[in-house]
XYZ file of C-alpha atoms in Angstrom:
121
model
C 0.356 -0.092 0.107
C 1.109 3.375 -0.836
C 2.543 5.224 1.844
C -0.302 7.809 1.419
C -2.882 5.715 1.657
C -1.463 4.284 4.902
C -1.445 7.623 6.617
C -4.851 8.479 5.248
C -5.955 4.514 7.005
C -3.907 5.903 10.423
C -5.791 9.178 10.318
C -9.217 7.789 9.961
C -8.923 5.024 12.339
C -7.145 7.873 15.105
C -10.673 9.742 13.789
C -13.117 7.045 14.509
C -11.222 6.502 18.006
C -11.784 9.969 18.934
C -15.292 10.029 18.066
C -16.215 6.962 19.832
C -14.657 8.605 22.770
C -17.060 11.750 22.247
C -19.919 9.277 22.327
C -20.553 8.943 18.117
C -21.751 4.862 17.348
C -19.662 4.453 14.092
C -21.870 2.950 11.299
C -19.246 2.099 8.509
C -15.502 3.545 7.763
C -14.339 3.739 4.205
C -17.443 3.157 2.209
C -18.018 3.094 -0.828
C -19.852 3.037 -3.890
C -18.090 3.255 -7.133
C -15.804 6.057 -7.312
C -17.250 7.282 -4.354
C -16.320 7.148 -0.791
C -17.289 8.259 2.541
C -14.774 8.078 5.013
C -16.196 7.517 8.440
C -20.334 7.513 8.804
C -21.497 7.914 12.742
C -24.298 8.595 14.673
C -24.587 11.096 17.142
C -27.907 12.048 19.485
C -30.318 11.277 16.344
C -28.051 12.682 13.772
C -26.543 10.654 11.208
C -22.900 12.187 10.646
C -21.027 12.355 7.860
C -17.818 12.993 8.582
C -14.381 13.907 5.793
C -11.255 12.650 7.509
C -8.187 14.911 6.271
C -4.651 13.817 7.675
C -1.354 15.343 6.965
C 2.325 14.187 8.557
C 3.085 18.016 8.762
C 1.676 21.325 7.474
C 4.479 22.521 5.957
C 2.466 22.863 2.528
C -0.676 24.132 4.047
C -3.529 22.796 6.907
C -5.159 19.781 5.874
C -8.575 21.450 5.469
C -6.942 23.583 2.754
C -6.937 19.884 0.433
C -11.048 20.148 -0.107
C -12.110 21.178 -3.124
C -15.488 22.139 -4.827
C -15.434 18.720 -6.906
C -14.513 16.831 -3.477
C -17.443 18.386 -1.782
C -20.250 17.349 -4.582
C -18.622 14.066 -4.424
C -19.347 13.878 -0.553
C -23.025 14.671 -0.824
C -23.658 12.412 -4.030
C -21.995 9.690 -1.611
C -24.166 10.701 1.276
C -27.099 10.455 -0.752
C -26.260 7.198 -1.934
C -25.231 5.446 1.268
C -28.548 7.207 2.637
C -30.980 5.589 0.324
C -29.045 2.475 0.286
C -29.168 1.708 4.513
C -32.620 3.613 3.739
C -31.780 6.132 6.440
C -34.072 8.856 7.537
C -31.962 10.531 10.406
C -31.584 14.381 10.117
C -27.603 15.163 8.241
C -24.314 16.416 9.201
C -21.317 17.092 7.543
C -18.342 17.423 9.966
C -14.547 17.633 9.263
C -12.070 15.949 11.045
C -8.351 17.142 10.601
C -5.288 15.644 11.721
C -1.687 16.465 11.683
C 1.471 15.687 13.593
C 2.665 18.214 15.978
C 5.672 17.173 18.082
C 5.622 13.988 19.046
C 1.674 13.329 18.741
C -1.217 13.411 16.392
C -3.462 16.575 16.664
C -7.104 16.024 16.091
C -9.318 19.316 15.384
C -13.265 18.149 14.681
C -15.494 20.735 13.015
C -18.997 20.186 13.575
C -21.391 21.431 10.544
C -18.318 21.899 8.352
C -20.171 21.807 5.249
C -23.149 21.836 3.486
C -25.017 20.709 0.609
C -25.586 24.201 -0.450
C -22.172 25.388 -0.676
C -21.207 23.563 -2.958
């Protein structure tokens, strides 16, 4: 597996553990439908939470959330629609972002609830 794929997988595991420790129930990780993917799907306080995870070893080339394009957002919304339809979900939906980067000797996790709205794209 390529190094960037390993880094992404590590970040998604860190993010999932962070969410669990904050009362979220993880429904799926790395869910795919064709070319579309959702990093983490969780439920928290009766809300379906779609979580995009961005991981970097450092921030020399920009903060992890700087890498989210309009195209990526559109794919995120399309993937979420497919997931909701496939699983016949009826919960309210929220889109969160978790950024993770290595700082000093530890991973730093930043959770941004309601980071995206479908009409933003």
